[in-house]
Structures are given as structure tokens and as C-alpha cells.
Short mmCIF file of C-alpha atoms (C1' of nucleotides) in Angstrom, two decimals:
data_model
loop_
_atom_site.label_atom_id
_atom_site.label_comp_id
_atom_site.label_asym_id
_atom_site.label_seq_id
_atom_site.Cartn_x
_atom_site.Cartn_y
_atom_site.Cartn_z
CA VAL A 1 4.14 23.91 -11.94
CA SER A 2 7.26 22.49 -10.32
CA SER A 3 9.21 25.64 -10.98
CA LEU A 4 6.59 27.66 -9.21
CA VAL A 5 6.52 25.21 -6.37
CA LYS A 6 10.23 25.28 -5.93
CA ALA A 7 10.59 29.02 -6.39
CA LYS A 8 11.80 30.83 -3.33
CA ARG A 9 9.25 32.88 -1.62
CA THR A 10 10.08 36.52 -1.03
CA SER A 11 7.46 37.12 1.60
CA TYR A 12 7.08 35.43 4.92
CA HIS A 13 3.65 34.19 4.04
CA HIS A 14 3.32 31.80 1.21
CA GLY A 15 0.13 33.09 -0.25
CA ASN A 16 -1.35 29.86 -1.51
CA LEU A 17 0.24 27.13 0.49
CA ARG A 18 -2.75 24.86 0.46
CA GLN A 19 -2.72 24.48 -3.30
CA ALA A 20 1.08 24.38 -3.35
CA LEU A 21 0.97 21.42 -0.99
CA LEU A 22 -1.47 19.60 -3.23
CA ASP A 23 0.75 20.24 -6.24
CA ALA A 24 3.91 19.26 -4.43
CA GLY A 25 2.19 16.14 -3.16
CA LEU A 26 1.31 15.18 -6.68
CA ASP A 27 4.85 15.71 -7.91
CA LEU A 28 6.17 13.65 -5.05
CA LEU A 29 3.69 10.92 -5.78
CA ALA A 30 4.75 10.78 -9.40
CA GLU A 31 8.40 10.69 -8.47
CA ARG A 32 8.55 8.38 -5.49
CA GLY A 33 5.24 6.60 -5.51
CA VAL A 34 2.74 6.06 -2.79
CA ASP A 35 5.27 4.72 -0.31
CA GLY A 36 7.56 7.71 -0.66
CA PHE A 37 4.73 10.03 0.17
CA THR A 38 5.39 11.77 3.49
CA LEU A 39 4.12 14.98 4.93
CA ARG A 40 7.62 16.19 5.64
CA GLU A 41 8.79 15.67 2.09
CA VAL A 42 5.74 17.44 0.72
CA ALA A 43 6.49 20.40 2.95
CA ARG A 44 10.11 20.38 1.83
CA ARG A 45 9.04 20.51 -1.80
CA ALA A 46 6.65 23.32 -1.16
CA GLY A 47 9.61 25.19 0.33
CA VAL A 48 8.11 25.44 3.76
CA SER A 49 8.88 24.07 7.20
CA HIS A 50 7.50 20.65 8.01
CA ALA A 51 5.07 22.03 10.54
CA ALA A 52 3.48 24.54 8.19
CA PRO A 53 1.07 22.10 6.54
CA TYR A 54 -0.76 21.72 9.82
CA HIS A 55 -2.24 25.15 9.31
CA HIS A 56 -3.99 23.81 6.21
CA PHE A 57 -4.63 20.16 6.89
CA PRO A 58 -5.39 18.61 10.25
CA ASP A 59 -3.13 15.66 9.56
CA ARG A 60 -1.35 13.71 6.90
CA GLY A 61 -4.42 11.71 5.96
CA ALA A 62 -6.33 14.87 5.20
CA LEU A 63 -3.73 16.00 2.66
CA VAL A 64 -3.85 12.62 0.98
CA GLY A 65 -7.62 12.74 1.06
CA ALA A 66 -7.66 16.09 -0.67
CA ILE A 67 -5.45 14.76 -3.45
CA VAL A 68 -7.69 11.73 -3.78
CA ALA A 69 -10.78 13.91 -4.04
CA GLU A 70 -9.10 16.06 -6.68
CA SER A 71 -8.17 12.90 -8.57
CA PHE A 72 -11.66 11.49 -8.55
CA GLU A 73 -12.92 14.76 -9.92
CA LEU A 74 -10.37 14.49 -12.71
CA LEU A 75 -11.44 10.94 -13.45
CA GLY A 76 -15.07 11.94 -13.38
CA SER A 77 -14.51 14.67 -15.90
CA ALA A 78 -12.51 12.37 -18.15
CA LEU A 79 -15.36 9.89 -18.11
CA GLY A 80 -17.89 12.62 -18.72
CA LYS A 81 -15.92 13.90 -21.67
CA ALA A 82 -15.56 10.41 -23.13
CA SER A 83 -19.22 9.72 -22.70
CA SER A 84 -20.49 12.87 -24.28
CA GLY A 85 -18.02 12.56 -27.14
CA ALA A 86 -19.25 9.09 -28.02
CA GLY A 87 -22.59 9.95 -29.46
CA ASP A 88 -26.01 8.67 -28.59
CA ASP A 89 -25.74 4.92 -28.35
CA PRO A 90 -25.42 3.89 -24.70
CA PHE A 91 -23.09 1.01 -25.48
CA ASP A 92 -20.80 3.34 -27.37
CA ARG A 93 -20.79 5.60 -24.36
CA ILE A 94 -20.08 2.75 -21.99
CA GLY A 95 -17.25 1.57 -24.20
CA ALA A 96 -15.73 5.01 -24.50
CA MET A 97 -15.81 5.42 -20.74
CA GLY A 98 -14.14 2.06 -20.27
CA ILE A 99 -11.28 3.05 -22.54
CA ALA A 100 -11.03 6.44 -20.89
CA TYR A 101 -10.93 4.80 -17.49
CA VAL A 102 -7.95 2.66 -18.38
CA GLU A 103 -6.21 5.56 -20.05
CA PHE A 104 -6.69 7.68 -16.98
CA ALA A 105 -5.02 4.99 -14.90
CA LEU A 106 -2.10 4.79 -17.32
CA ASP A 107 -1.77 8.54 -17.53
CA HIS A 108 -1.84 9.03 -13.77
CA PRO A 109 -0.60 5.78 -12.31
CA GLN A 110 0.40 7.14 -8.91
CA ARG A 111 -2.75 9.13 -8.56
CA TYR A 112 -4.70 6.05 -9.45
CA ARG A 113 -2.89 3.89 -6.94
CA LEU A 114 -3.51 6.46 -4.26
CA MET A 115 -7.22 6.62 -5.05
CA PHE A 116 -7.67 2.99 -4.26
CA ARG A 117 -5.61 2.82 -1.13
CA SER A 118 -8.30 4.14 1.12
CA GLU A 119 -6.38 3.54 4.32
CA LEU A 120 -3.97 6.31 3.37
CA SER A 121 -6.61 8.98 3.27
CA ARG A 122 -8.10 8.05 6.60
CA SER A 123 -8.00 11.20 8.63
CA SER A 124 -9.24 12.39 11.99
CA ASP A 125 -11.15 14.92 9.92
CA SER A 126 -14.06 12.92 8.55
CA GLU A 127 -15.02 15.62 6.08
CA VAL A 128 -12.08 14.72 3.89
CA ALA A 129 -13.20 11.17 3.30
CA THR A 130 -16.62 12.48 2.41
CA ASP A 131 -15.21 14.72 -0.30
CA ALA A 132 -13.40 11.82 -1.90
CA ASP A 133 -16.43 9.57 -1.65
CA ALA A 134 -18.62 12.18 -3.24
CA ALA A 135 -16.24 12.67 -6.14
CA GLY A 136 -16.00 8.91 -6.59
CA GLY A 137 -19.75 8.64 -6.54
CA THR A 138 -20.09 11.26 -9.24
CA ALA A 139 -17.64 9.41 -11.47
CA PHE A 140 -19.51 6.17 -11.02
CA GLY A 141 -22.78 7.98 -11.62
CA THR A 142 -21.72 8.91 -15.13
CA LEU A 143 -21.25 5.24 -15.98
CA MET A 144 -24.40 4.25 -14.17
CA SER A 145 -26.53 6.65 -16.15
CA ALA A 146 -25.34 5.24 -19.46
CA VAL A 147 -26.21 1.74 -18.31
CA GLN A 148 -29.57 2.95 -17.07
CA ASP A 149 -30.15 4.54 -20.44
CA ALA A 150 -29.54 1.20 -22.13
CA ALA A 151 -31.97 -0.41 -19.71
CA ASP A 152 -34.60 2.21 -20.42
CA ARG A 153 -34.28 1.65 -24.13
CA GLY A 154 -34.74 -2.05 -23.56
CA VAL A 155 -31.46 -3.00 -25.22
CA LEU A 156 -29.93 -4.63 -22.15
CA ARG A 157 -29.65 -8.40 -22.16
CA ASP A 158 -32.62 -10.08 -20.49
CA GLY A 159 -32.34 -10.55 -16.79
CA THR A 160 -29.59 -7.98 -16.39
CA ASP A 161 -30.15 -5.45 -13.65
CA ALA A 162 -28.67 -2.05 -14.35
CA GLY A 163 -26.91 -1.55 -11.02
CA GLY A 164 -25.16 -4.88 -11.13
CA ALA A 165 -24.24 -4.34 -14.76
CA ALA A 166 -22.66 -0.98 -14.01
CA VAL A 167 -20.64 -2.44 -11.16
CA ALA A 168 -19.56 -5.31 -13.38
CA ALA A 169 -18.45 -2.95 -16.11
CA TRP A 170 -16.56 -0.80 -13.69
CA ALA A 171 -14.94 -3.83 -12.10
CA SER A 172 -13.69 -5.05 -15.44
CA VAL A 173 -11.81 -1.95 -16.41
CA HIS A 174 -10.69 -1.36 -12.87
CA GLY A 175 -9.25 -4.85 -12.76
CA LEU A 176 -7.45 -4.38 -16.03
CA ALA A 177 -5.98 -1.08 -14.96
CA SER A 178 -4.85 -2.58 -11.66
CA LEU A 179 -3.25 -5.61 -13.26
CA ILE A 180 -1.37 -3.49 -15.76
CA LEU A 181 -0.14 -1.04 -13.15
CA GLU A 182 0.93 -3.82 -10.81
CA GLY A 183 2.86 -5.44 -13.60
CA SER A 184 0.85 -8.64 -13.22
CA ILE A 185 0.34 -8.70 -16.94
CA GLY A 186 3.61 -8.41 -18.79
CA ILE A 187 3.01 -4.87 -19.98
CA ARG A 188 5.42 -2.06 -19.41
CA ALA A 189 4.50 1.57 -19.10
CA ASP A 190 5.85 2.33 -22.56
CA GLN A 191 3.70 -0.25 -24.29
CA ARG A 192 0.64 1.88 -24.57
CA ASP A 193 -0.51 0.15 -27.72
CA ARG A 194 -0.73 -3.23 -26.09
CA ALA A 195 -2.47 -1.76 -23.10
CA ARG A 196 -4.95 0.04 -25.27
CA HIS A 197 -5.55 -3.10 -27.26
CA LEU A 198 -6.29 -5.04 -24.12
CA ALA A 199 -8.58 -2.31 -22.89
CA GLU A 200 -10.52 -2.56 -26.10
CA HIS A 201 -10.70 -6.29 -25.64
CA VAL A 202 -12.12 -5.98 -22.15
CA VAL A 203 -14.55 -3.30 -23.19
CA THR A 204 -15.77 -5.37 -26.13
CA LEU A 205 -16.25 -8.32 -23.84
CA VAL A 206 -18.27 -6.28 -21.41
CA VAL A 207 -20.41 -4.60 -24.03
CA ASP A 208 -21.06 -7.90 -25.76
CA GLY A 209 -22.07 -9.30 -22.42
CA LEU A 210 -24.47 -6.46 -21.74
CA ARG A 211 -26.05 -6.15 -25.14
CA ARG A 212 -29.35 -7.82 -25.64
CA VAL B 1 -1.88 -22.34 14.67
CA SER B 2 -1.56 -19.20 16.81
CA SER B 3 -1.31 -21.21 19.97
CA LEU B 4 1.58 -23.14 18.55
CA VAL B 5 3.19 -19.99 17.31
CA LYS B 6 2.92 -18.28 20.63
CA ALA B 7 3.92 -21.32 22.68
CA LYS B 8 7.15 -20.88 24.53
CA ARG B 9 10.02 -22.82 23.19
CA THR B 10 11.84 -25.07 25.59
CA SER B 11 14.97 -25.49 23.52
CA TYR B 12 17.34 -22.85 22.33
CA HIS B 13 16.71 -23.71 18.73
CA HIS B 14 13.28 -23.18 17.39
CA GLY B 15 13.10 -26.20 15.17
CA ASN B 16 11.00 -24.83 12.39
CA LEU B 17 11.38 -21.11 12.49
CA ARG B 18 11.02 -20.58 8.78
CA GLN B 19 7.50 -21.93 8.71
CA ALA B 20 6.68 -20.32 12.03
CA LEU B 21 7.61 -16.95 10.55
CA LEU B 22 5.37 -17.52 7.58
CA ASP B 23 2.49 -18.45 9.88
CA ALA B 24 3.11 -15.57 12.23
CA GLY B 25 3.33 -13.25 9.26
CA LEU B 26 -0.03 -14.42 8.07
CA ASP B 27 -1.60 -13.92 11.50
CA LEU B 28 -0.14 -10.47 11.69
CA LEU B 29 -1.41 -9.66 8.25
CA ALA B 30 -4.92 -10.74 9.18
CA GLU B 31 -4.83 -8.73 12.37
CA ARG B 32 -3.12 -5.51 11.40
CA GLY B 33 -3.23 -5.47 7.65
CA VAL B 34 -0.51 -4.87 5.14
CA ASP B 35 0.67 -1.67 6.76
CA GLY B 36 1.12 -3.23 10.16
CA PHE B 37 3.36 -5.89 8.69
CA THR B 38 6.88 -5.48 10.03
CA LEU B 39 9.72 -7.90 10.36
CA ARG B 40 10.16 -7.11 14.02
CA GLU B 41 6.55 -7.80 14.86
CA VAL B 42 6.61 -11.06 12.96
CA ALA B 43 9.67 -12.12 14.95
CA ARG B 44 7.96 -11.10 18.17
CA ARG B 45 4.98 -13.26 17.33
CA ALA B 46 7.14 -16.20 16.48
CA GLY B 47 8.63 -15.78 19.94
CA VAL B 48 12.09 -15.06 18.69
CA SER B 49 14.48 -12.14 18.70
CA HIS B 50 14.10 -9.63 15.89
CA ALA B 51 17.39 -10.61 14.33
CA ALA B 52 16.59 -14.30 14.08
CA PRO B 53 14.60 -14.10 10.85
CA TYR B 54 17.73 -13.07 9.00
CA HIS B 55 18.93 -16.65 9.26
CA HIS B 56 15.98 -17.69 7.12
CA PHE B 57 15.25 -14.74 4.87
CA PRO B 58 17.78 -12.33 3.45
CA ASP B 59 15.53 -9.37 4.14
CA ARG B 60 12.03 -8.26 4.86
CA GLY B 61 10.97 -8.39 1.23
CA ALA B 62 11.95 -12.02 1.00
CA LEU B 63 9.64 -12.97 3.85
CA VAL B 64 6.80 -11.11 2.22
CA GLY B 65 7.65 -12.74 -1.08
CA ALA B 66 7.47 -16.18 0.44
CA ILE B 67 4.02 -15.46 1.84
CA VAL B 68 2.94 -14.14 -1.54
CA ALA B 69 4.19 -17.25 -3.28
CA GLU B 70 2.39 -19.45 -0.79
CA SER B 71 -0.76 -17.42 -1.36
CA PHE B 72 -0.63 -17.73 -5.12
CA GLU B 73 -0.28 -21.46 -4.72
CA LEU B 74 -3.37 -21.46 -2.55
CA LEU B 75 -5.26 -19.43 -5.11
CA GLY B 76 -4.06 -21.69 -7.89
CA SER B 77 -5.29 -24.76 -6.14
CA ALA B 78 -8.65 -23.14 -5.36
CA LEU B 79 -9.06 -22.33 -9.04
CA GLY B 80 -7.98 -25.81 -10.03
CA LYS B 81 -10.50 -27.35 -7.68
CA ALA B 82 -13.28 -25.09 -8.93
CA SER B 83 -12.44 -25.86 -12.51
CA SER B 84 -12.31 -29.61 -12.19
CA GLY B 85 -15.47 -29.64 -10.10
CA ALA B 86 -17.43 -27.79 -12.76
CA GLY B 87 -17.69 -30.52 -15.34
CA ASP B 88 -16.74 -30.52 -18.96
CA ASP B 89 -18.12 -27.31 -20.42
CA PRO B 90 -15.36 -24.70 -20.65
CA PHE B 91 -17.70 -21.82 -19.87
CA ASP B 92 -18.89 -23.59 -16.77
CA ARG B 93 -15.28 -24.01 -15.76
CA ILE B 94 -14.48 -20.38 -16.43
CA GLY B 95 -17.52 -19.29 -14.44
CA ALA B 96 -16.66 -21.53 -11.51
CA MET B 97 -13.13 -20.17 -11.44
CA GLY B 98 -14.42 -16.63 -11.48
CA ILE B 99 -16.60 -17.26 -8.47
CA ALA B 100 -13.78 -19.11 -6.71
CA TYR B 101 -11.45 -16.20 -7.40
CA VAL B 102 -13.70 -13.69 -5.72
CA GLU B 103 -14.37 -16.04 -2.82
CA PHE B 104 -10.67 -16.52 -2.33
CA ALA B 105 -10.23 -12.76 -2.09
CA LEU B 106 -13.05 -12.49 0.45
CA ASP B 107 -11.77 -15.43 2.47
CA HIS B 108 -8.21 -14.12 2.57
CA PRO B 109 -8.47 -10.38 2.18
CA GLN B 110 -5.09 -9.50 3.64
CA ARG B 111 -3.34 -12.22 1.75
CA TYR B 112 -5.02 -10.98 -1.39
CA ARG B 113 -4.03 -7.39 -0.79
CA LEU B 114 -0.47 -8.46 -0.21
CA MET B 115 -0.36 -10.47 -3.42
CA PHE B 116 -1.04 -7.42 -5.50
CA ARG B 117 1.28 -5.02 -3.76
CA SER B 118 4.34 -6.16 -5.59
CA GLU B 119 6.58 -3.44 -4.20
CA LEU B 120 6.40 -5.07 -0.78
CA SER B 121 7.90 -8.32 -1.92
CA ARG B 122 10.77 -6.70 -3.70
CA SER B 123 13.87 -8.27 -2.23
CA SER B 124 17.58 -8.21 -2.82
CA ASP B 125 17.13 -11.93 -3.33
CA SER B 126 15.67 -12.16 -6.81
CA GLU B 127 14.74 -15.81 -6.41
CA VAL B 128 11.83 -14.87 -4.18
CA ALA B 129 10.09 -12.77 -6.78
CA THR B 130 10.52 -15.60 -9.22
CA ASP B 131 8.73 -18.03 -6.90
CA ALA B 132 5.77 -15.71 -6.59
CA ASP B 133 5.69 -15.05 -10.32
CA ALA B 134 5.75 -18.74 -11.07
CA ALA B 135 2.91 -19.47 -8.69
CA GLY B 136 0.94 -16.60 -10.18
CA GLY B 137 1.61 -17.91 -13.65
CA THR B 138 0.33 -21.33 -12.72
CA ALA B 139 -2.89 -19.88 -11.35
CA PHE B 140 -3.43 -17.88 -14.51
CA GLY B 141 -2.58 -20.93 -16.60
CA THR B 142 -5.55 -22.81 -15.19
CA LEU B 143 -7.88 -20.10 -16.42
CA MET B 144 -6.06 -19.78 -19.70
CA SER B 145 -6.42 -23.46 -20.49
CA ALA B 146 -10.18 -23.37 -20.04
CA VAL B 147 -10.41 -20.43 -22.40
CA GLN B 148 -8.15 -22.18 -24.87
CA ASP B 149 -10.38 -25.22 -24.61
CA ALA B 150 -13.37 -23.10 -25.57
CA ALA B 151 -11.40 -21.72 -28.50
CA ASP B 152 -10.44 -25.21 -29.64
CA ARG B 153 -14.04 -26.31 -29.57
CA GLY B 154 -14.96 -23.29 -31.65
CA VAL B 155 -17.44 -21.96 -29.13
CA LEU B 156 -15.73 -18.65 -28.56
CA ARG B 157 -17.31 -15.55 -30.04
CA ASP B 158 -15.92 -14.70 -33.46
CA GLY B 159 -12.84 -12.55 -33.46
CA THR B 160 -11.99 -13.24 -29.83
CA ASP B 161 -8.42 -14.21 -29.22
CA ALA B 162 -7.95 -16.62 -26.36
CA GLY B 163 -5.12 -14.80 -24.61
CA GLY B 164 -6.93 -11.49 -24.55
CA ALA B 165 -10.10 -13.17 -23.45
CA ALA B 166 -8.38 -14.86 -20.53
CA VAL B 167 -6.84 -11.58 -19.43
CA ALA B 168 -10.20 -9.87 -19.73
CA ALA B 169 -11.90 -12.54 -17.65
CA TRP B 170 -9.23 -12.35 -15.01
CA ALA B 171 -9.37 -8.56 -14.95
CA SER B 172 -13.10 -8.61 -14.37
CA VAL B 173 -13.06 -10.74 -11.26
CA HIS B 174 -9.88 -9.13 -10.04
CA GLY B 175 -11.50 -5.74 -10.34
CA LEU B 176 -14.58 -6.84 -8.49
CA ALA B 177 -12.57 -8.38 -5.68
CA SER B 178 -10.47 -5.23 -5.39
CA LEU B 179 -13.44 -2.91 -5.33
CA ILE B 180 -15.17 -4.95 -2.68
CA LEU B 181 -12.08 -5.19 -0.49
CA GLU B 182 -11.35 -1.49 -0.80
CA GLY B 183 -14.87 -0.68 0.20
CA SER B 184 -15.45 1.19 -3.03
CA ILE B 185 -18.69 -0.65 -3.48
CA GLY B 186 -20.84 -0.39 -0.41
CA ILE B 187 -20.35 -3.97 0.68
CA ARG B 188 -19.18 -4.94 4.11
CA ALA B 189 -17.22 -8.04 4.94
CA ASP B 190 -20.26 -9.67 6.50
CA GLN B 191 -22.44 -9.30 3.43
CA ARG B 192 -21.22 -12.38 1.68
CA ASP B 193 -24.50 -12.90 -0.10
CA ARG B 194 -24.40 -9.57 -1.85
CA ALA B 195 -20.78 -10.09 -2.78
CA ARG B 196 -21.49 -13.52 -4.15
CA HIS B 197 -24.44 -12.19 -6.08
CA LEU B 198 -22.28 -9.51 -7.65
CA ALA B 199 -19.62 -12.08 -8.48
CA GLU B 200 -22.21 -14.12 -10.29
CA HIS B 201 -23.28 -11.04 -12.14
CA VAL B 202 -19.76 -10.28 -13.29
CA VAL B 203 -19.11 -13.88 -14.24
CA THR B 204 -22.32 -14.06 -16.22
CA LEU B 205 -21.41 -10.88 -18.02
CA VAL B 206 -17.99 -12.22 -18.93
CA VAL B 207 -19.22 -15.61 -20.04
CA ASP B 208 -22.00 -14.05 -22.11
CA GLY B 209 -19.40 -11.84 -23.68
CA LEU B 210 -17.15 -14.76 -24.53
CA ARG B 211 -19.74 -17.19 -25.76
CA ARG B 212 -20.23 -17.45 -29.46
"C1'" DT C 1 -3.41 58.75 9.37
"C1'" DG C 2 -2.03 56.40 13.42
"C1'" DT C 3 -2.31 53.05 16.81
"C1'" DA C 4 -3.63 49.02 19.47
"C1'" DC C 5 -4.77 44.59 19.09
"C1'" DA C 6 -6.51 40.11 17.35
"C1'" DT C 7 -5.70 36.75 14.15
"C1'" DC C 8 -3.38 34.27 10.67
"C1'" DA C 9 0.40 31.54 8.87
"C1'" DG C 10 4.77 30.77 9.27
"C1'" DT C 11 9.41 28.75 12.12
"C1'" DG C 12 12.51 25.51 14.37
"C1'" DA C 13 13.40 22.65 18.24
"C1'" DA C 14 11.91 18.71 20.42
"C1'" DC C 15 9.44 14.28 21.53
"C1'" DG C 16 8.77 9.65 21.13
"C1'" DC C 17 8.48 6.09 18.12
"C1'" DG C 18 9.49 1.82 15.66
"C1'" DC C 19 11.70 0.37 11.91
"C1'" DG C 20 15.38 -2.55 9.02
"C1'" DT C 21 19.70 -4.04 9.39
"C1'" DT C 22 24.39 -5.20 11.24
"C1'" DC C 23 27.44 -7.06 14.50
"C1'" DA C 24 30.01 -9.77 17.77
"C1'" DC C 25 28.56 -13.17 20.53
"C1'" DT C 26 27.00 -17.86 22.25
"C1'" DG C 27 24.49 -22.08 22.85
"C1'" DA C 28 23.22 -26.34 20.39
"C1'" DT C 29 23.94 -29.71 17.07
"C1'" DG C 30 26.22 -32.75 13.76
"C1'" DT C 31 30.28 -35.07 12.01
"C1'" DA C 32 34.99 -37.16 11.43
"C1'" DC C 33 38.19 -39.91 13.41
"C1'" DT D 1 32.47 -43.92 23.29
"C1'" DG D 2 34.91 -39.75 23.41
"C1'" DT D 3 36.69 -35.66 21.65
"C1'" DA D 4 37.73 -31.84 18.61
"C1'" DC D 5 35.83 -28.90 15.62
"C1'" DA D 6 32.83 -26.78 12.08
"C1'" DT D 7 28.49 -25.15 11.37
"C1'" DC D 8 23.97 -23.77 12.36
"C1'" DA D 9 20.56 -20.84 14.54
"C1'" DG D 10 19.79 -18.24 18.07
"C1'" DT D 11 20.64 -13.46 21.25
"C1'" DG D 12 20.78 -8.61 22.49
"C1'" DA D 13 22.89 -4.24 21.92
"C1'" DA D 14 23.57 -0.77 18.78
"C1'" DC D 15 23.24 2.25 14.55
"C1'" DG D 16 21.09 5.49 11.85
"C1'" DC D 17 17.02 6.85 10.02
"C1'" DG D 18 12.89 9.56 9.06
"C1'" DC D 19 8.56 9.88 10.42
"C1'" DG D 20 4.04 12.41 12.42
"C1'" DT D 21 2.92 15.48 15.61
"C1'" DT D 22 3.20 19.12 19.27
"C1'" DC D 23 4.73 23.32 21.16
"C1'" DA D 24 6.06 27.99 22.21
"C1'" DC D 25 7.42 31.34 19.36
"C1'" DT D 26 7.28 35.24 15.87
"C1'" DG D 27 6.56 37.90 11.74
"C1'" DA D 28 2.87 39.66 8.79
"C1'" DT D 29 -1.61 41.16 8.00
"C1'" DG D 30 -6.25 43.00 8.77
"C1'" DT D 31 -9.50 45.69 11.47
"C1'" DA D 32 -11.72 48.99 14.79
"C1'" DC D 33 -11.63 53.34 16.40
#
DNA sequence: TGTACATCAGTGAACGCGCGTTCACTGATGTAC
DNA sequence: TGTACATCAGTGAACGCGCGTTCACTGATGTAC
């Protein structure tokens, strides 16, 4: 990808600048983090003048928003894959999604950080925010439906409402991912085993809490 | 506080600029958020030239770090209060701390956001980071000791290790607080009841998961 | 096939901005004798 | 009590920076006839 992005164009027109900007933005994000993310640097990496992006995105926030939307779609598909690979039991599915959620955050830390810094994707173009919201909603929906399934089968702990339970489950893995990425727990990026172990711990806790 | 901060000085020397900067920083944070937080604006609000803060903090990150440390102390004492007010049962104490944690985040959203944006408090003066870390450690310690207490009494679910359980409990409420503050769950700042209800849901889930 | 023209997608200069930090300075305060 | 002096805690000008955005422009491409 990067080699393509950095390749010199031969023609005046880029051909697929919109996608190139998204790719370059992602590279930049991975390299410099959220705070190093500027429109001008993205343009530089895409090999284009700093004004060119304005033909594809109304403003900086819209570019960020597009990356966020793309990221939520990625997360959603990771969760979907985890869920469908986990068999029939809803708790197994919930657990698999929880692990997949944390792994997604560890695999794409900058993407993840960007996804939950909503102020960065605020744009004058309101459509962008909607795209991201929709993708986020889809991802959450996958979790929600597994919880609902458990409720329908009557295996949810008494007095647990499905919506609240889904939020609680999401919150738990989201919190763990955030704490790990922020370095609040003493876990470095290379200690995947410890992270995974903790994720399993959290997921077990949640599932034990939900199970009848 | 603001009126004091904005009051004109009569003397050349400020008297207590260090604290005034911390207070002004907090006001600014509440008003403009993390991204509007600049050294120059803090100085402006403290009624002092923009170079004056350098006599009290080596750089911008150090000021932020001091506010973060102060905030973790505040959180720690809120947790301590919740814990000791909840009686003898360790699960009651854990639950009370969970609720208090989320309430702290809702009461001090900007402070909370700042606390978990560690890159902002990175300073050339390493002592600052240490202060914040220590205060954070103390806060976590309060939770940890309640979990350890449960373990000692043998009321923890079989196979649960206390350290992992404490991290998991923390992650759960941290995740909920983050999701609410980011607006990822459809809860507005004024809907305290719904937030509180969700917090109780998460806490119940965690405690049910921990209990033997 | 050629031509006129509209539209698309680039360029590069410029604007205005506010930032963090440094510097030489100066007024105020405290201390030693 | 006075005086010399060191130190502390301010000031304001300046530096260099990179940013987001706008603008008039131009080269390339597509389309109608």
C-alpha cells in the first residue's frame, strides 16, 4: 500500500485520490498517532498538493470521519466473524466477540483511538458523522443480537434486561482496551499474551455475570 | 473560584500563581475541553503574561500533569469515601466504588478525559508523570484491596485471581464512563438517571460475575 | 474526425492564526551585616 | 535602622512553526454537434 501511495504519478490527475487519502491517513495515524494527524501531512503522503484534498472532502473533519466509518466497518466485520465462528451458544458468541473486540483494538491502536475521539471527526458536512454512527451501530447490533438471543432462550440471569446487558458487556471490553492502550495497566504493546489473558478474564467475568 | 482568578492583582507579584494556574486550567478545561487547553490561555485567565507560568512549570505538559495528579487524588478520595461508606461486605464496597467511579466521570467530564489522555501530560520533567501515576495507583489500590478482601474471605468465584478481577472491574466502569462521555451511547449530560441506571447495571453484572 | 466548451481535479501562493518557548529585562522581596 | 546584594517572579517582544482554509489559476478529460 505505502509504495503505491508514495509512487510518483505520471499523469496530472491522480485517478483515485480519495482512496489514496484514506490510505495515507491511516499510515500517518499508525506512524504519528492521532495528534500528528494533519490534512497537510496526509496530502504530502499522497503525493499531492495540500489543497487537493478539498476536492474530495469538504474539510479535515470529513476525512477523519471517513476513516472512522471505515474503521467501524472493519470492527463490525471482525465481530461478525468472531460471532459466527463461535457456534450456537449465545454466551460463546458474546465471549468470542469480546475477545475479538480487544484484539481489534490491539491490532489497530491508532484507528481505535481515532474512533473514540468523536470531536476529531466533527465536520461541517453532517453526512460524514452519520456514516460513522451507522457503522458503529451495526457493530453494536451484532453484539446486541447475541444478547437478545440469550434472553429469548431464557438463559439470561433473572432481572437482566438485554439492552443494558449488551451495553455493560461492550463497556467492559471497551474499558479494558482503553486502559491497555493508554498504558494505565502496565502492559506494553508486545505483551500480547498478558493482554489476551486479561481479555479472557474480563469476558469470563461478564459472561458469568450474565448467565442465569 | 473564577472571580478570584479573574480579579485584578494589585501587586506585581501574584502571590499564589501556581495554584491559580491549576484553577484556571481547570476552568478552561471545563469551558473549552481538552483541545482548547493551551498554556497561553491558562496564563490569560490567571491574569498573567504568557511567559509567567514557566516560573512554576517547566513546560506545558507539566501543568497538565499537575492537574491530572490532582484529579487522580480527587478520584481516589471519592472511591475511598464510597468504599468506607458501604459497610463491611467487600462486594458492597466494590459496587459502591463502581458507582462512585462513573459519577466522578460525569461530574468532572473534562478532568476525566484529561486523565486518560496520557500524551498530554508528557513533560520533559519526569517527576510530573510520576505524581500522576502514584495518585492513579492509590486510587486503583482502594479497589484492589476490596477485591483482595473478598478473596481472603473465600467469597470470590472459583478460579478468579484477585488482580485480574480488580482490573476487570475497573475496566468495566471505565468503559461505561468513556462511552457515555464520548456520546457513543445515546445519553446526554442531563440524563443522569439513565446514566446512573446503566452504572448500576454494569456494577451488578461485575459483582455477579465475581461472587462465588 | 474535429472542434468548442463545460467540467473536473489538480497547483501554488497567500492569509491569518495561535501556539510553545526563549530571552533580556525589571520590579519586588528577603537576608546578611 | 539602613544598605548592599542575591534571588524570586513577573513582563513583553520576538522566533519559528505548521496549521486549515481560500483563491485564482491551469491542465486534463468528457461530451455535444
